[in-house]
Amino acid sequence: MGAASSIKDWFVDPQFAGKKKFLRSLDIFKDLRDRELGQIVSALHSRSYHEGEVIFEEGDIGRALFILKSGAVDLTRAGAQGAAAPLYSLKAGEFFGEMALLESLPRTATATATEKSQLLLLHRSKLESLLSTEPRIGVTIMSHLARLLSARLRRMNACAAPAAPNQ
Amino acid sequence: MSSTRRESPFLTVFIVAGVALYGFYRVHHVLTPFLLAAAFAYTINPLATYFEARGLRRLPLIVLGYLMALALGMSLYTGFKSLAVAEAELLQARAPGYMKTLQSLASVQQDRFVQKLPLPPHIARHAVETALGGLFEMLQMLPSHLLALLPLLLHMMLVPFIGFFFLIDGPSGINSMIQACPSRFVEQALHLLSEIDTALGNYLRGIVIVAIAIALASFVGLVILDVDNAALIAVLSGVSSFVPYLGAVIGALVGGAMAFYQFGTLAAGLKVVALFVGIRVADEVLLQPVIAKHSVHLHPMVFLLALILAGEIFGFMGLLFAIPAACILKALISVSWSWYSSERGLVPRAAAGTAIPYT
C-alpha cells in the first residue's frame, strides 16, 4: 500500500490539481470538465512581470488573454491631455485582454503590473487549435465571451439611454 | 493611442533568423546531433503533453517511456536478429555475383550501345567506356561511402540521449524563452511560436508516419514478390523517405535491381518498380491529404528549391531539414504579414451589421 502510494506520488503532479482548481474558479472556464481543464493548463504559458512593467499598451494589437494568478495589475487609458486615466485595478483570479481571443484589434487600454505579478497567457492561436481539436472547450470559452460582451453592451446601453419621462 | 507607437519586430526577427542560419552553417557539423535530437524530442513531445494534461509528471513519464522503448527495441532485436543476420549473410554471399552480373550485362549492352550512337566507332567506344568506368568506380567506392556514414550512426546513438534532456525540459524551455522576451513582444513571440508549431509539428510527425508506412508496405510487398533482402530494402526505403520522395525512388532502384539479378528477367524488376510506384501513389492519395491538412502548404517549386539549396549548402543533413526549414520560413513570413497588416489597418476590422441597434 505504502509502495503503491509512493509510486503514485512519483507519477502524479501534486500542483496540477491546484492549477485546475484555480482555472475552475474563473468564470470563463467554470463549465469545463476536469479533463478539458487539464488541456487548458497545458495550453497556457506562464510569465512573471515585475512592478511597473507594462504588459501591453493601448493601441497594441491584442492576441492573448491574460489571467492574473498573483499580484495586481492596473488598466489605464490615455486621457485628453495624454495623462493616464485609471480604468480598473485587477486582483488575483481576474482576467483581462479577452477580446483579443475574438479579433486582432488594437488594445483599448494599457495594462501595467503594480506589484510583482504572475500571469497566465492563452494565445488566440491555441484557442483556435482547441476549437478544431476539442470543440467543446472552444465553444464553452466562446460562449462565455459572447455572454460577457452582451452584458457589457447592455450596461453601456443602460448608461447611454435617456431617462424615461415621468408619467 | 500611445504616442510612442510600438512597431512589430518582424525586421528584427528576420535579421536574427538570418544570423542564426549563418551561425548554424558555420558550425552545422557540431550542431547536427542536437538538431536531430530536438526534432526527435519535438516529434514525440505531444505524447508526453497528452499524459501531462492528465496530471502526470513529465520526468517519470519520460523515464518510463524510454524504458518501454528500450524493452521494445530489445524484443525487436531478439525477434529480428536471425532475420537481420540471414539478410546480411545473403548479401555478403551474393555481392560479388551482383558485381559480376552487372559487369557482364554492361559489356553486352556496351557493344549494342556503341553501335547505336551516331558517332565514329572509336569515339563512341571511348565515351561509353569512360561513362561505365566512372559508374563502376562509384560502385567500388560504395563501401567507403558507407563507412563515411558511420559518424551519422554515432549521431543516431546520441540523439535519444540528448533528446531525453530536451523532452524533460519540455514546455519549461518555451516558458523561459517567453520570460526572456521583452514584455512588449510577448504576444508576438507566442504568435510566432504557435505558427511554427502548427507548421512544423504536423510535418515532422507526418514524415515519421510516412517513413514507417513505406517501410512496412515495402517489406510486405517484397516478401510477397519473394525478393531477397526484403527487410534490408524496406529499411533503406523507410529511412530514405525522410528526404521527400527519395524513399520510393531508392526502393524501386535497389529492389528492382535485386529482383532483376535474382530472377534474371526484366519483368521481375518491373514488378518491384510497380510495387514502389503503387506505394508512392497510396502515400499521395491516402496519407498526404491527412498529414498536409494542418501543416504548411508549400508550392512544389519552393519545395524543390528548398531541397536543392539545402542539399547544396548542408549536404545530406540539408536534405533532411530543407522542408522543416522552409516551413519555419513560411510561418515567419505569414506571421510578419499578419503583424504588418494588423498594425497598418490593412485587414477589415469591423464585422458586418454593426449599424443595427442592440436588441
Short mmCIF file of C-alpha atoms in Angstrom, two decimals:
data_model
loop_
_atom_site.label_atom_id
_atom_site.label_comp_id
_atom_site.label_asym_id
_atom_site.label_seq_id
_atom_site.Cartn_x
_atom_site.Cartn_y
_atom_site.Cartn_z
CA MET A 1 0.00 0.00 0.00
CA GLY A 2 2.84 2.32 1.02
CA ALA A 3 4.86 1.43 -2.10
CA ALA A 4 1.83 1.98 -4.37
CA SER A 5 1.26 5.34 -2.73
CA SER A 6 4.87 6.42 -3.27
CA ILE A 7 4.78 5.29 -6.92
CA LYS A 8 1.60 7.30 -7.37
CA ASP A 9 3.23 10.32 -5.71
CA TRP A 10 6.19 9.97 -8.05
CA PHE A 11 3.96 9.91 -11.12
CA VAL A 12 1.20 12.35 -10.17
CA ASP A 13 1.93 16.07 -10.23
CA PRO A 14 0.67 17.49 -6.93
CA GLN A 15 0.49 21.04 -8.33
CA PHE A 16 -1.69 20.02 -11.25
CA ALA A 17 -4.90 19.74 -9.16
CA GLY A 18 -4.17 23.20 -7.74
CA LYS A 19 -3.77 24.68 -11.23
CA LYS A 20 -7.07 23.15 -12.35
CA LYS A 21 -8.80 24.39 -9.19
CA PHE A 22 -7.54 27.90 -9.91
CA LEU A 23 -8.81 27.76 -13.50
CA ARG A 24 -12.17 26.39 -12.40
CA SER A 25 -12.57 29.44 -10.16
CA LEU A 26 -12.57 31.65 -13.27
CA ASP A 27 -15.94 32.30 -14.90
CA ILE A 28 -14.56 31.70 -18.38
CA PHE A 29 -13.52 28.11 -17.61
CA LYS A 30 -16.03 27.12 -14.91
CA ASP A 31 -18.20 24.98 -17.23
CA LEU A 32 -15.30 22.87 -18.47
CA ARG A 33 -14.84 19.25 -17.47
CA ASP A 34 -11.87 18.01 -15.48
CA ARG A 35 -10.02 16.57 -18.50
CA GLU A 36 -10.70 19.73 -20.52
CA LEU A 37 -9.26 21.91 -17.75
CA GLY A 38 -6.12 19.75 -17.95
CA GLN A 39 -5.81 20.66 -21.61
CA ILE A 40 -6.22 24.34 -20.81
CA VAL A 41 -3.43 24.01 -18.21
CA SER A 42 -1.19 22.61 -20.98
CA ALA A 43 -2.18 25.37 -23.41
CA LEU A 44 -1.34 28.23 -21.02
CA HIS A 45 2.01 29.98 -20.85
CA SER A 46 3.24 31.48 -17.63
CA ARG A 47 5.20 34.71 -17.27
CA SER A 48 6.07 36.89 -14.32
CA TYR A 49 6.13 40.69 -14.50
CA HIS A 50 7.92 42.96 -12.11
CA GLU A 51 6.40 46.04 -10.53
CA GLY A 52 5.80 48.82 -13.05
CA GLU A 53 6.34 46.57 -16.10
CA VAL A 54 3.93 47.31 -18.93
CA ILE A 55 2.14 44.15 -20.06
CA PHE A 56 0.61 45.74 -23.14
CA GLU A 57 -0.05 49.26 -24.30
CA GLU A 58 -3.16 50.94 -25.58
CA GLY A 59 -3.07 50.67 -29.38
CA ASP A 60 -1.11 47.40 -29.49
CA ILE A 61 -2.69 44.61 -31.50
CA GLY A 62 -4.02 42.11 -28.97
CA ARG A 63 -3.51 38.39 -29.46
CA ALA A 64 -3.78 36.83 -26.00
CA LEU A 65 -5.97 36.57 -22.92
CA PHE A 66 -4.16 37.32 -19.65
CA ILE A 67 -5.12 35.65 -16.36
CA LEU A 68 -3.75 37.21 -13.20
CA LYS A 69 -2.58 34.36 -11.00
CA SER A 70 -0.96 36.50 -8.34
CA GLY A 71 -0.12 40.17 -7.85
CA ALA A 72 -2.02 43.21 -9.13
CA VAL A 73 -2.48 44.91 -12.50
CA ASP A 74 -3.84 48.35 -13.34
CA LEU A 75 -5.72 49.14 -16.53
CA THR A 76 -5.39 52.74 -17.66
CA ARG A 77 -6.39 54.77 -20.71
CA ALA A 78 -4.76 57.87 -22.12
CA GLY A 79 -6.89 60.94 -21.34
CA ALA A 80 -7.41 64.06 -23.43
CA GLN A 81 -4.23 65.64 -22.07
CA GLY A 82 -2.26 62.44 -22.55
CA ALA A 83 -2.30 61.61 -18.84
CA ALA A 84 -3.21 58.03 -17.97
CA ALA A 85 -6.71 57.77 -16.52
CA PRO A 86 -7.25 54.74 -14.26
CA LEU A 87 -9.92 52.35 -15.51
CA TYR A 88 -9.77 49.32 -13.26
CA SER A 89 -7.47 47.56 -10.81
CA LEU A 90 -7.31 43.82 -11.27
CA LYS A 91 -6.60 41.39 -8.45
CA ALA A 92 -5.55 37.75 -8.48
CA GLY A 93 -8.12 35.46 -10.08
CA GLU A 94 -9.34 38.00 -12.65
CA PHE A 95 -8.60 38.03 -16.35
CA PHE A 96 -8.26 40.75 -18.99
CA GLY A 97 -7.49 41.24 -22.68
CA GLU A 98 -10.11 38.62 -23.55
CA MET A 99 -11.33 40.44 -26.67
CA ALA A 100 -8.04 39.51 -28.35
CA LEU A 101 -9.39 35.96 -28.49
CA LEU A 102 -12.11 37.16 -30.87
CA GLU A 103 -10.32 39.61 -33.14
CA SER A 104 -6.94 41.23 -33.70
CA LEU A 105 -7.85 44.79 -32.79
CA PRO A 106 -5.83 47.46 -31.00
CA ARG A 107 -5.96 47.25 -27.20
CA THR A 108 -8.24 49.91 -25.72
CA ALA A 109 -6.24 50.25 -22.50
CA THR A 110 -2.75 49.90 -21.11
CA ALA A 111 -2.07 47.12 -18.58
CA THR A 112 0.70 47.64 -16.03
CA ALA A 113 1.76 45.36 -13.18
CA THR A 114 1.59 47.40 -9.96
CA GLU A 115 3.43 44.73 -7.99
CA LYS A 116 5.35 41.57 -8.83
CA SER A 117 2.73 39.54 -10.68
CA GLN A 118 2.38 36.10 -12.18
CA LEU A 119 0.25 35.94 -15.31
CA LEU A 120 -1.03 33.06 -17.42
CA LEU A 121 -1.40 33.72 -21.15
CA LEU A 122 -3.79 31.98 -23.51
CA HIS A 123 -2.87 32.85 -27.08
CA ARG A 124 -5.59 33.15 -29.68
CA SER A 125 -3.99 30.50 -31.92
CA LYS A 126 -4.10 27.99 -29.03
CA LEU A 127 -7.81 28.64 -28.67
CA GLU A 128 -8.30 28.26 -32.42
CA SER A 129 -6.41 24.99 -32.29
CA LEU A 130 -8.62 23.82 -29.40
CA LEU A 131 -11.70 24.85 -31.40
CA SER A 132 -10.77 22.35 -34.10
CA THR A 133 -9.43 19.53 -31.92
CA GLU A 134 -11.62 19.94 -28.82
CA PRO A 135 -14.69 21.86 -29.99
CA ARG A 136 -16.42 21.70 -26.60
CA ILE A 137 -13.61 23.64 -24.92
CA GLY A 138 -13.59 26.29 -27.65
CA VAL A 139 -17.38 26.61 -27.69
CA THR A 140 -17.56 26.92 -23.90
CA ILE A 141 -14.99 29.72 -23.86
CA MET A 142 -16.52 31.48 -26.87
CA SER A 143 -19.99 31.21 -25.36
CA HIS A 144 -18.75 32.83 -22.16
CA LEU A 145 -17.08 35.62 -24.15
CA ALA A 146 -20.31 36.23 -26.06
CA ARG A 147 -22.29 36.49 -22.77
CA LEU A 148 -19.65 38.84 -21.38
CA LEU A 149 -19.85 41.06 -24.46
CA SER A 150 -23.62 41.08 -24.34
CA ALA A 151 -23.64 42.04 -20.65
CA ARG A 152 -21.20 44.90 -21.28
CA LEU A 153 -23.28 46.15 -24.20
CA ARG A 154 -26.46 46.10 -22.13
CA ARG A 155 -24.70 48.04 -19.39
CA MET A 156 -23.45 50.61 -21.89
CA ASN A 157 -26.92 50.90 -23.43
CA ALA A 158 -28.43 51.42 -20.00
CA CYS A 159 -25.89 54.17 -19.25
CA ALA A 160 -26.40 55.87 -22.61
CA ALA A 161 -30.22 55.62 -22.74
CA PRO A 162 -32.15 58.82 -21.94
CA ALA A 163 -34.11 58.73 -18.68
CA ALA A 164 -37.74 57.63 -19.14
CA PRO A 165 -40.21 60.59 -18.99
CA ASN A 166 -42.22 60.81 -15.76
CA GLN A 167 -45.80 59.67 -16.09
CA MET B 1 -3.41 55.61 -28.54
CA SER B 2 0.12 55.85 -27.27
CA SER B 3 2.31 58.44 -28.91
CA THR B 4 5.29 56.09 -28.84
CA ARG B 5 3.73 53.59 -31.20
CA ARG B 6 5.21 50.09 -30.96
CA GLU B 7 6.28 48.54 -34.21
CA SER B 8 6.24 44.80 -34.65
CA PRO B 9 9.73 43.36 -34.54
CA PHE B 10 9.47 41.42 -37.80
CA LEU B 11 12.57 43.03 -39.27
CA THR B 12 14.50 42.15 -36.11
CA VAL B 13 13.15 38.61 -36.25
CA PHE B 14 14.29 38.21 -39.87
CA ILE B 15 17.75 39.59 -39.05
CA VAL B 16 18.07 37.30 -36.02
CA ALA B 17 16.88 34.32 -38.11
CA GLY B 18 19.41 35.16 -40.84
CA VAL B 19 22.28 35.50 -38.35
CA ALA B 20 21.21 32.23 -36.66
CA LEU B 21 21.14 30.46 -40.04
CA TYR B 22 24.62 31.73 -40.92
CA GLY B 23 25.90 30.71 -37.47
CA PHE B 24 24.33 27.30 -37.95
CA TYR B 25 26.02 26.97 -41.34
CA ARG B 26 29.42 27.68 -39.76
CA VAL B 27 29.06 25.02 -37.06
CA HIS B 28 26.45 22.68 -38.52
CA HIS B 29 28.65 19.57 -38.13
CA VAL B 30 28.78 20.11 -34.38
CA LEU B 31 25.12 21.03 -34.04
CA THR B 32 23.76 18.16 -36.15
CA PRO B 33 23.12 15.70 -33.26
CA PHE B 34 21.46 18.49 -31.25
CA LEU B 35 19.25 19.40 -34.16
CA LEU B 36 18.29 15.78 -34.74
CA ALA B 37 17.64 15.34 -31.01
CA ALA B 38 15.48 18.48 -30.97
CA ALA B 39 13.47 17.13 -33.93
CA PHE B 40 13.16 13.74 -32.21
CA ALA B 41 12.00 15.32 -28.92
CA TYR B 42 9.65 17.68 -30.72
CA THR B 43 8.06 14.81 -32.65
CA ILE B 44 7.24 12.73 -29.60
CA ASN B 45 6.54 15.62 -27.21
CA PRO B 46 2.74 15.58 -27.84
CA LEU B 47 2.64 12.12 -26.27
CA ALA B 48 4.22 13.50 -23.09
CA THR B 49 1.88 16.51 -23.20
CA TYR B 50 -1.13 14.19 -23.56
CA PHE B 51 -0.33 12.44 -20.29
CA GLU B 52 0.82 15.65 -18.63
CA ALA B 53 -2.62 17.15 -19.32
CA ARG B 54 -3.97 14.26 -17.23
CA GLY B 55 -1.96 15.30 -14.21
CA LEU B 56 1.13 13.11 -14.57
CA ARG B 57 4.65 14.39 -14.04
CA ARG B 58 6.88 14.76 -17.08
CA LEU B 59 10.11 13.25 -15.71
CA PRO B 60 8.77 9.82 -14.66
CA LEU B 61 6.71 9.71 -17.86
CA ILE B 62 9.81 10.22 -20.00
CA VAL B 63 11.87 7.74 -17.98
CA LEU B 64 9.08 5.15 -18.25
CA GLY B 65 8.73 5.84 -21.98
CA TYR B 66 12.47 5.35 -22.52
CA LEU B 67 12.45 2.11 -20.54
CA MET B 68 9.49 0.84 -22.58
CA ALA B 69 11.20 1.85 -25.84
CA LEU B 70 14.37 0.07 -24.71
CA ALA B 71 12.41 -3.08 -23.87
CA LEU B 72 10.60 -2.90 -27.22
CA GLY B 73 13.87 -2.34 -29.07
CA MET B 74 15.47 -5.32 -27.37
CA SER B 75 12.47 -7.54 -28.13
CA LEU B 76 12.54 -6.43 -31.77
CA TYR B 77 16.27 -7.05 -31.90
CA THR B 78 15.85 -10.53 -30.42
CA GLY B 79 12.95 -11.29 -32.75
CA PHE B 80 14.55 -9.96 -35.91
CA LYS B 81 18.20 -10.76 -35.12
CA SER B 82 18.10 -14.03 -37.06
CA LEU B 83 16.40 -12.27 -39.99
CA ALA B 84 18.99 -9.44 -39.97
CA VAL B 85 21.90 -11.90 -39.78
CA ALA B 86 20.42 -14.03 -42.58
CA GLU B 87 19.93 -10.96 -44.79
CA ALA B 88 23.48 -9.73 -44.11
CA GLU B 89 24.96 -13.16 -44.89
CA LEU B 90 22.88 -13.44 -48.05
CA LEU B 91 24.02 -10.01 -49.19
CA GLN B 92 27.66 -10.76 -48.39
CA ALA B 93 27.49 -14.05 -50.29
CA ARG B 94 25.82 -12.60 -53.35
CA ALA B 95 27.51 -9.21 -53.60
CA PRO B 96 30.39 -10.47 -55.82
CA GLY B 97 27.81 -12.14 -58.04
CA TYR B 98 25.86 -8.89 -58.35
CA MET B 99 29.02 -7.08 -59.50
CA LYS B 100 29.90 -9.83 -62.00
CA THR B 101 26.39 -9.82 -63.43
CA LEU B 102 26.42 -6.07 -63.70
CA GLN B 103 29.77 -6.08 -65.45
CA SER B 104 28.76 -8.78 -67.97
CA LEU B 105 25.46 -7.02 -68.57
CA ALA B 106 27.30 -3.76 -69.08
CA SER B 107 29.76 -5.26 -71.57
CA VAL B 108 26.90 -6.75 -73.62
CA GLN B 109 24.93 -3.53 -73.56
CA GLN B 110 28.11 -1.54 -74.23
CA ASP B 111 28.59 -3.08 -77.70
CA ARG B 112 24.94 -2.57 -78.61
CA PHE B 113 25.03 1.00 -77.34
CA VAL B 114 28.25 1.82 -79.23
CA GLN B 115 26.66 0.64 -82.49
CA LYS B 116 23.59 2.81 -81.90
CA LEU B 117 25.47 6.02 -81.10
CA PRO B 118 25.68 8.40 -84.11
CA LEU B 119 29.47 8.76 -83.64
CA PRO B 120 32.56 7.21 -85.21
CA PRO B 121 33.01 3.76 -83.52
CA HIS B 122 36.28 4.52 -81.73
CA ILE B 123 34.92 7.80 -80.28
CA ALA B 124 31.62 6.13 -79.24
CA ARG B 125 33.50 3.24 -77.60
CA HIS B 126 35.74 5.66 -75.70
CA ALA B 127 32.74 7.70 -74.49
CA VAL B 128 30.81 4.63 -73.31
CA GLU B 129 33.86 3.10 -71.62
CA THR B 130 34.55 6.36 -69.79
CA ALA B 131 30.93 6.57 -68.58
CA LEU B 132 30.80 2.94 -67.48
CA GLY B 133 34.26 3.18 -65.90
CA GLY B 134 33.03 6.06 -63.78
CA LEU B 135 29.95 4.06 -62.78
CA PHE B 136 31.96 1.03 -61.70
CA GLU B 137 34.43 3.23 -59.88
CA MET B 138 31.49 4.67 -57.95
CA LEU B 139 30.23 1.17 -57.13
CA GLN B 140 33.68 0.15 -55.90
CA MET B 141 33.78 3.26 -53.71
CA LEU B 142 30.41 2.31 -52.17
CA PRO B 143 31.90 0.61 -49.07
CA SER B 144 33.99 3.68 -48.25
CA HIS B 145 30.90 5.88 -48.75
CA LEU B 146 29.04 3.64 -46.32
CA LEU B 147 31.91 3.98 -43.84
CA ALA B 148 31.59 7.74 -44.15
CA LEU B 149 28.05 7.37 -42.81
CA LEU B 150 29.42 6.00 -39.51
CA PRO B 151 29.57 9.46 -37.86
CA LEU B 152 25.89 9.79 -38.75
CA LEU B 153 25.22 6.48 -36.99
CA LEU B 154 27.09 7.84 -33.99
CA HIS B 155 24.77 10.85 -34.12
CA MET B 156 21.84 8.44 -34.18
CA MET B 157 23.07 6.95 -30.90
CA LEU B 158 23.46 10.42 -29.38
CA VAL B 159 20.00 11.56 -30.50
CA PRO B 160 17.91 9.71 -27.87
CA PHE B 161 20.40 10.71 -25.17
CA ILE B 162 20.30 14.44 -25.98
CA GLY B 163 16.59 14.18 -26.82
CA PHE B 164 15.95 12.95 -23.26
CA PHE B 165 17.04 16.32 -21.89
CA PHE B 166 15.00 18.24 -24.46
CA LEU B 167 11.97 16.16 -23.51
CA ILE B 168 12.44 16.69 -19.77
CA ASP B 169 12.67 20.45 -20.25
CA GLY B 170 9.57 20.44 -22.47
CA PRO B 171 7.34 23.50 -22.03
CA SER B 172 9.59 24.99 -19.37
CA GLY B 173 12.09 25.77 -22.17
CA ILE B 174 9.39 27.69 -24.05
CA ASN B 175 8.31 29.47 -20.86
CA SER B 176 11.94 30.51 -20.23
CA MET B 177 12.06 31.98 -23.74
CA ILE B 178 8.79 33.82 -23.09
CA GLN B 179 10.18 35.10 -19.78
CA ALA B 180 13.35 36.32 -21.50
CA CYS B 181 11.36 38.04 -24.27
CA PRO B 182 10.73 41.78 -23.67
CA SER B 183 7.19 42.14 -22.31
CA ARG B 184 6.14 44.31 -25.27
CA PHE B 185 6.77 41.43 -27.69
CA VAL B 186 5.44 38.51 -25.65
CA GLU B 187 2.21 38.21 -27.64
CA GLN B 188 4.07 38.34 -30.95
CA ALA B 189 6.57 35.74 -29.76
CA LEU B 190 3.71 33.43 -28.77
CA HIS B 191 2.07 34.00 -32.15
CA LEU B 192 5.28 33.10 -33.98
CA LEU B 193 5.91 30.01 -31.83
CA SER B 194 2.36 28.86 -32.33
CA GLU B 195 2.52 29.23 -36.14
CA ILE B 196 5.84 27.38 -36.30
CA ASP B 197 4.46 24.66 -34.04
CA THR B 198 1.44 24.17 -36.29
CA ALA B 199 3.50 24.02 -39.48
CA LEU B 200 6.49 22.07 -38.26
CA GLY B 201 4.80 19.70 -35.81
CA ASN B 202 2.42 18.29 -38.36
CA TYR B 203 5.15 17.98 -40.99
CA LEU B 204 7.62 16.16 -38.73
CA ARG B 205 5.03 13.81 -37.24
CA GLY B 206 3.65 13.21 -40.73
CA ILE B 207 7.01 12.28 -42.19
CA VAL B 208 7.64 9.75 -39.40
CA ILE B 209 4.27 8.13 -40.16
CA VAL B 210 5.13 8.08 -43.89
CA ALA B 211 8.56 6.50 -43.24
CA ILE B 212 7.07 3.73 -41.10
CA ALA B 213 4.23 3.13 -43.59
CA ILE B 214 6.62 2.96 -46.56
CA ALA B 215 8.98 0.58 -44.74
CA LEU B 216 6.11 -1.74 -43.73
CA ALA B 217 4.40 -1.69 -47.13
CA SER B 218 7.73 -2.28 -48.91
CA PHE B 219 8.54 -5.22 -46.65
CA VAL B 220 5.15 -6.88 -47.17
CA GLY B 221 5.24 -6.25 -50.94
CA LEU B 222 8.81 -7.53 -51.36
CA VAL B 223 8.08 -10.64 -49.28
CA ILE B 224 5.03 -11.36 -51.46
CA LEU B 225 7.20 -10.91 -54.58
CA ASP B 226 9.78 -13.21 -52.93
CA VAL B 227 12.62 -10.73 -53.40
CA ASP B 228 15.84 -11.39 -51.43
CA ASN B 229 16.89 -8.92 -48.71
CA ALA B 230 13.32 -7.66 -48.37
CA ALA B 231 13.89 -6.36 -44.82
CA LEU B 232 17.09 -4.52 -45.81
CA ILE B 233 15.47 -2.85 -48.81
CA ALA B 234 12.38 -1.97 -46.73
CA VAL B 235 14.52 -0.33 -44.01
CA LEU B 236 16.57 1.52 -46.65
CA SER B 237 13.40 2.74 -48.33
CA GLY B 238 11.81 3.80 -45.00
CA VAL B 239 14.90 5.65 -43.76
CA SER B 240 15.50 7.42 -47.07
CA SER B 241 11.87 8.59 -47.17
CA PHE B 242 12.82 11.17 -44.52
CA VAL B 243 14.04 13.02 -47.61
CA PRO B 244 10.83 13.73 -49.54
CA TYR B 245 10.19 11.36 -52.49
CA LEU B 246 13.56 9.60 -52.02
CA GLY B 247 12.17 6.53 -50.23
CA ALA B 248 10.14 5.17 -53.14
CA VAL B 249 12.92 6.01 -55.65
CA ILE B 250 15.61 4.21 -53.62
CA GLY B 251 13.26 1.26 -53.00
CA ALA B 252 12.40 0.96 -56.70
CA LEU B 253 16.04 1.21 -57.82
CA VAL B 254 17.59 -1.15 -55.26
CA GLY B 255 14.62 -3.54 -55.13
CA GLY B 256 14.25 -3.56 -58.92
CA ALA B 257 17.95 -4.29 -59.43
CA MET B 258 17.84 -7.02 -56.78
CA ALA B 259 14.80 -8.69 -58.37
CA PHE B 260 16.34 -8.43 -61.85
CA TYR B 261 19.52 -10.13 -60.66
CA GLN B 262 17.67 -12.73 -58.57
CA PHE B 263 15.15 -13.84 -61.21
CA GLY B 264 17.13 -12.85 -64.30
CA THR B 265 14.12 -11.27 -66.03
CA LEU B 266 13.21 -7.66 -66.66
CA ALA B 267 9.59 -8.43 -65.67
CA ALA B 268 10.68 -9.26 -62.11
CA GLY B 269 12.45 -5.91 -61.79
CA LEU B 270 9.45 -4.09 -63.26
CA LYS B 271 7.13 -5.76 -60.74
CA VAL B 272 9.19 -4.26 -57.90
CA VAL B 273 9.21 -0.87 -59.61
CA ALA B 274 5.41 -1.14 -59.95
CA LEU B 275 5.19 -2.01 -56.25
CA PHE B 276 7.04 1.17 -55.27
CA VAL B 277 5.02 3.28 -57.72
CA GLY B 278 1.91 1.84 -56.01
CA ILE B 279 3.30 2.65 -52.57
CA ARG B 280 4.10 6.23 -53.67
CA VAL B 281 0.60 6.69 -55.14
CA ALA B 282 -1.00 5.26 -51.97
CA ASP B 283 1.10 7.65 -49.89
CA GLU B 284 -0.01 10.58 -52.05
CA VAL B 285 -3.70 9.60 -52.04
CA LEU B 286 -4.17 8.19 -48.54
CA LEU B 287 -1.53 9.67 -46.22
CA GLN B 288 -0.57 13.07 -47.61
CA PRO B 289 -4.09 14.59 -47.51
CA VAL B 290 -4.33 13.72 -43.79
CA ILE B 291 -0.79 14.88 -43.00
CA ALA B 292 -0.88 18.05 -45.08
CA LYS B 293 -4.31 19.05 -43.73
CA HIS B 294 -2.93 21.14 -40.87
CA SER B 295 0.64 21.73 -42.00
CA VAL B 296 2.05 24.49 -44.17
CA HIS B 297 1.39 24.04 -47.87
CA LEU B 298 4.49 24.68 -49.92
CA HIS B 299 4.42 25.28 -53.65
CA PRO B 300 6.16 22.39 -55.48
CA MET B 301 8.73 24.85 -56.87
CA VAL B 302 9.53 26.13 -53.37
CA PHE B 303 9.67 22.51 -52.22
CA LEU B 304 12.24 21.62 -54.90
CA LEU B 305 14.22 24.83 -54.46
CA ALA B 306 14.47 24.23 -50.70
CA LEU B 307 15.72 20.69 -51.26
CA ILE B 308 18.31 21.70 -53.88
CA LEU B 309 19.58 24.71 -51.92
CA ALA B 310 19.80 22.90 -48.58
CA GLY B 311 21.40 19.84 -50.22
CA GLU B 312 24.00 22.06 -51.88
CA ILE B 313 24.84 24.02 -48.73
CA PHE B 314 24.49 21.40 -45.96
CA GLY B 315 24.77 18.08 -47.85
CA PHE B 316 22.68 15.09 -46.72
CA MET B 317 21.63 16.75 -43.46
CA GLY B 318 20.42 19.70 -45.52
CA LEU B 319 18.11 17.38 -47.46
CA LEU B 320 16.66 16.13 -44.16
CA PHE B 321 15.97 19.60 -42.78
CA ALA B 322 15.18 21.50 -46.00
CA ILE B 323 11.41 21.23 -45.76
CA PRO B 324 11.16 21.90 -41.98
CA ALA B 325 13.33 24.99 -42.54
CA ALA B 326 11.09 26.09 -45.42
CA CYS B 327 8.05 25.56 -43.15
CA ILE B 328 9.61 27.80 -40.49
CA LEU B 329 10.46 30.46 -43.09
CA LYS B 330 6.91 30.40 -44.42
CA ALA B 331 5.48 30.69 -40.88
CA LEU B 332 7.82 33.63 -40.27
CA ILE B 333 6.64 35.39 -43.42
CA SER B 334 2.99 34.64 -42.65
CA VAL B 335 3.27 35.97 -39.07
CA SER B 336 5.19 39.05 -40.24
CA TRP B 337 2.48 39.82 -42.76
CA SER B 338 -0.19 39.30 -40.12
CA TRP B 339 1.56 41.78 -37.77
CA TYR B 340 2.16 44.29 -40.53
CA SER B 341 -1.36 44.17 -41.94
CA SER B 342 -2.97 44.38 -38.46
CA GLU B 343 -0.89 47.38 -37.47
CA ARG B 344 -1.38 49.20 -40.76
CA GLY B 345 -5.13 48.50 -40.71
CA LEU B 346 -4.99 46.55 -43.97
CA VAL B 347 -7.46 43.95 -42.70
CA PRO B 348 -11.14 44.78 -42.25
CA ARG B 349 -11.69 45.33 -38.53
CA ALA B 350 -15.43 45.73 -38.09
CA ALA B 351 -17.88 42.87 -38.51
CA ALA B 352 -20.85 43.43 -40.81
CA GLY B 353 -24.16 44.53 -39.27
CA THR B 354 -22.77 46.84 -36.59
CA ALA B 355 -25.23 49.57 -37.55
CA ILE B 356 -28.20 47.52 -36.32
CA PRO B 357 -29.05 48.55 -32.75
CA TYR B 358 -28.57 46.09 -29.90
CA THR B 359 -31.89 44.37 -29.18
#
